Amino acid sequence: MHYVYILKSSKSGLFYYGYTDNLKKRVKEHNDRQSKFTKGHVPWILVWYCGFNNKQKAKDFELYIKSGSGKAFVYKRLVNVALGKEGVKK
């Protein structure tokens, strides 16, 4: 399986979007400060993930959620729902 995931920093409230084929290991790497971008925002919590059978589809979805319209979709449909904030305006 190939996973697209969203992390939220408990420290800064920042969201991080990523792709991996080993979700458990990758989240641990983020929290162990092994990622250059995320090491200053530890601890991270996994707020959403989706599994894909096709590697290219997972990579394409990751690129989409990092785009402007993708971020709007993420906040409206994924993050607010995952965090139990349906109907909350950002």
PDB file of C-alpha atoms in Angstrom:
ATOM      1  CA  MET A   1       0.000   0.000   0.000  1.00  0.00           C
ATOM      2  CA  HIS A   2       0.973   3.600  -0.579  1.00  0.00           C
ATOM      3  CA  TYR A   3      -0.306   6.260   1.807  1.00  0.00           C
ATOM      4  CA  VAL A   4      -1.003   9.960   1.616  1.00  0.00           C
ATOM      5  CA  TYR A   5      -1.179  11.473   5.081  1.00  0.00           C
ATOM      6  CA  ILE A   6      -1.757  14.694   6.959  1.00  0.00           C
ATOM      7  CA  LEU A   7       0.014  15.501  10.209  1.00  0.00           C
ATOM      8  CA  LYS A   8      -0.714  18.342  12.592  1.00  0.00           C
ATOM      9  CA  SER A   9       1.934  19.824  14.842  1.00  0.00           C
ATOM     10  CA  SER A  10       0.818  19.920  18.463  1.00  0.00           C
ATOM     11  CA  LYS A  11       3.433  22.638  18.985  1.00  0.00           C
ATOM     12  CA  SER A  12       2.646  25.102  16.178  1.00  0.00           C
ATOM     13  CA  GLY A  13      -0.675  23.926  14.740  1.00  0.00           C
ATOM     14  CA  LEU A  14       0.991  23.579  11.317  1.00  0.00           C
ATOM     15  CA  PHE A  15      -0.232  20.911   8.897  1.00  0.00           C
ATOM     16  CA  TYR A  16       2.130  18.713   6.897  1.00  0.00           C
ATOM     17  CA  TYR A  17       1.147  16.634   3.851  1.00  0.00           C
ATOM     18  CA  GLY A  18       3.167  13.594   2.847  1.00  0.00           C
ATOM     19  CA  TYR A  19       3.360  10.318   0.976  1.00  0.00           C
ATOM     20  CA  THR A  20       4.920   7.014   2.077  1.00  0.00           C
ATOM     21  CA  ASP A  21       4.719   3.266   1.672  1.00  0.00           C
ATOM     22  CA  ASN A  22       5.212   2.713   5.430  1.00  0.00           C
ATOM     23  CA  LEU A  23       2.935   5.024   7.398  1.00  0.00           C
ATOM     24  CA  LYS A  24       3.838   3.944  10.923  1.00  0.00           C
ATOM     25  CA  LYS A  25       7.567   4.274  10.243  1.00  0.00           C
ATOM     26  CA  ARG A  26       7.185   7.658   8.530  1.00  0.00           C
ATOM     27  CA  VAL A  27       5.170   9.228  11.364  1.00  0.00           C
ATOM     28  CA  LYS A  28       7.797   7.954  13.815  1.00  0.00           C
ATOM     29  CA  GLU A  29      10.547   9.545  11.693  1.00  0.00           C
ATOM     30  CA  HIS A  30       8.747  12.890  11.820  1.00  0.00           C
ATOM     31  CA  ASN A  31       8.443  12.688  15.604  1.00  0.00           C
ATOM     32  CA  ASP A  32      12.060  11.542  15.957  1.00  0.00           C
ATOM     33  CA  ARG A  33      13.151  14.750  14.149  1.00  0.00           C
ATOM     34  CA  GLN A  34      14.528  12.853  11.142  1.00  0.00           C
ATOM     35  CA  SER A  35      12.778  15.128   8.633  1.00  0.00           C
ATOM     36  CA  LYS A  36      14.379  18.517   7.949  1.00  0.00           C
ATOM     37  CA  PHE A  37      11.114  20.426   7.484  1.00  0.00           C
ATOM     38  CA  THR A  38       9.153  18.922  10.376  1.00  0.00           C
ATOM     39  CA  LYS A  39      11.810  18.593  13.089  1.00  0.00           C
ATOM     40  CA  GLY A  40      11.139  22.033  14.563  1.00  0.00           C
ATOM     41  CA  HIS A  41       7.415  21.372  15.026  1.00  0.00           C
ATOM     42  CA  VAL A  42       7.471  18.132  17.057  1.00  0.00           C
ATOM     43  CA  PRO A  43       5.270  16.486  18.297  1.00  0.00           C
ATOM     44  CA  TRP A  44       3.134  15.538  15.289  1.00  0.00           C
ATOM     45  CA  ILE A  45      -0.216  13.787  15.358  1.00  0.00           C
ATOM     46  CA  LEU A  46      -1.647  11.883  12.429  1.00  0.00           C
ATOM     47  CA  VAL A  47      -5.003  13.486  11.609  1.00  0.00           C
ATOM     48  CA  TRP A  48      -5.812  11.793   8.302  1.00  0.00           C
ATOM     49  CA  TYR A  49      -4.506   9.178   5.885  1.00  0.00           C
ATOM     50  CA  CYS A  50      -5.650   7.293   2.827  1.00  0.00           C
ATOM     51  CA  GLY A  51      -4.259   4.107   1.296  1.00  0.00           C
ATOM     52  CA  PHE A  52      -3.781   3.566  -2.434  1.00  0.00           C
ATOM     53  CA  ASN A  53      -2.969   0.341  -4.283  1.00  0.00           C
ATOM     54  CA  ASN A  54      -1.345   2.374  -7.040  1.00  0.00           C
ATOM     55  CA  LYS A  55       1.851   4.305  -6.246  1.00  0.00           C
ATOM     56  CA  GLN A  56       1.337   6.919  -8.968  1.00  0.00           C
ATOM     57  CA  LYS A  57      -2.232   7.680  -7.842  1.00  0.00           C
ATOM     58  CA  ALA A  58      -0.937   8.241  -4.294  1.00  0.00           C
ATOM     59  CA  LYS A  59       1.782  10.601  -5.519  1.00  0.00           C
ATOM     60  CA  ASP A  60      -0.716  12.445  -7.720  1.00  0.00           C
ATOM     61  CA  PHE A  61      -3.112  12.888  -4.786  1.00  0.00           C
ATOM     62  CA  GLU A  62      -0.301  14.172  -2.572  1.00  0.00           C
ATOM     63  CA  LEU A  63       0.577  16.776  -5.224  1.00  0.00           C
ATOM     64  CA  TYR A  64      -3.092  17.751  -5.494  1.00  0.00           C
ATOM     65  CA  ILE A  65      -3.549  18.323  -1.753  1.00  0.00           C
ATOM     66  CA  LYS A  66      -0.450  20.532  -1.760  1.00  0.00           C
ATOM     67  CA  SER A  67      -1.983  22.760  -4.471  1.00  0.00           C
ATOM     68  CA  GLY A  68      -4.194  25.775  -3.752  1.00  0.00           C
ATOM     69  CA  SER A  69      -7.486  24.075  -4.573  1.00  0.00           C
ATOM     70  CA  GLY A  70      -6.267  20.902  -2.890  1.00  0.00           C
ATOM     71  CA  LYS A  71      -5.586  22.753   0.365  1.00  0.00           C
ATOM     72  CA  ALA A  72      -9.115  24.192   0.275  1.00  0.00           C
ATOM     73  CA  PHE A  73     -10.461  20.658  -0.157  1.00  0.00           C
ATOM     74  CA  VAL A  74      -8.256  19.383   2.675  1.00  0.00           C
ATOM     75  CA  TYR A  75      -9.462  21.992   5.167  1.00  0.00           C
ATOM     76  CA  LYS A  76     -13.113  21.684   4.197  1.00  0.00           C
ATOM     77  CA  ARG A  77     -13.442  17.921   3.748  1.00  0.00           C
ATOM     78  CA  LEU A  78     -10.578  16.141   5.494  1.00  0.00           C
ATOM     79  CA  VAL A  79      -9.019  18.086   8.352  1.00  0.00           C
ATOM     80  CA  ASN A  80     -12.195  19.577   9.832  1.00  0.00           C
ATOM     81  CA  VAL A  81     -13.931  16.195   9.659  1.00  0.00           C
ATOM     82  CA  ALA A  82     -10.922  14.322  11.094  1.00  0.00           C
ATOM     83  CA  LEU A  83     -10.620  16.793  13.971  1.00  0.00           C
ATOM     84  CA  GLY A  84     -14.387  16.769  14.625  1.00  0.00           C
ATOM     85  CA  LYS A  85     -14.888  20.366  13.489  1.00  0.00           C
ATOM     86  CA  GLU A  86     -17.536  19.883  10.796  1.00  0.00           C
ATOM     87  CA  GLY A  87     -19.196  23.171  10.044  1.00  0.00           C
ATOM     88  CA  VAL A  88     -16.412  25.221  11.653  1.00  0.00           C
ATOM     89  CA  LYS A  89     -15.182  27.998   9.384  1.00  0.00           C
ATOM     90  CA  LYS A  90     -11.470  28.635   9.212  1.00  0.00           C
TER      91      LYS A  90
END
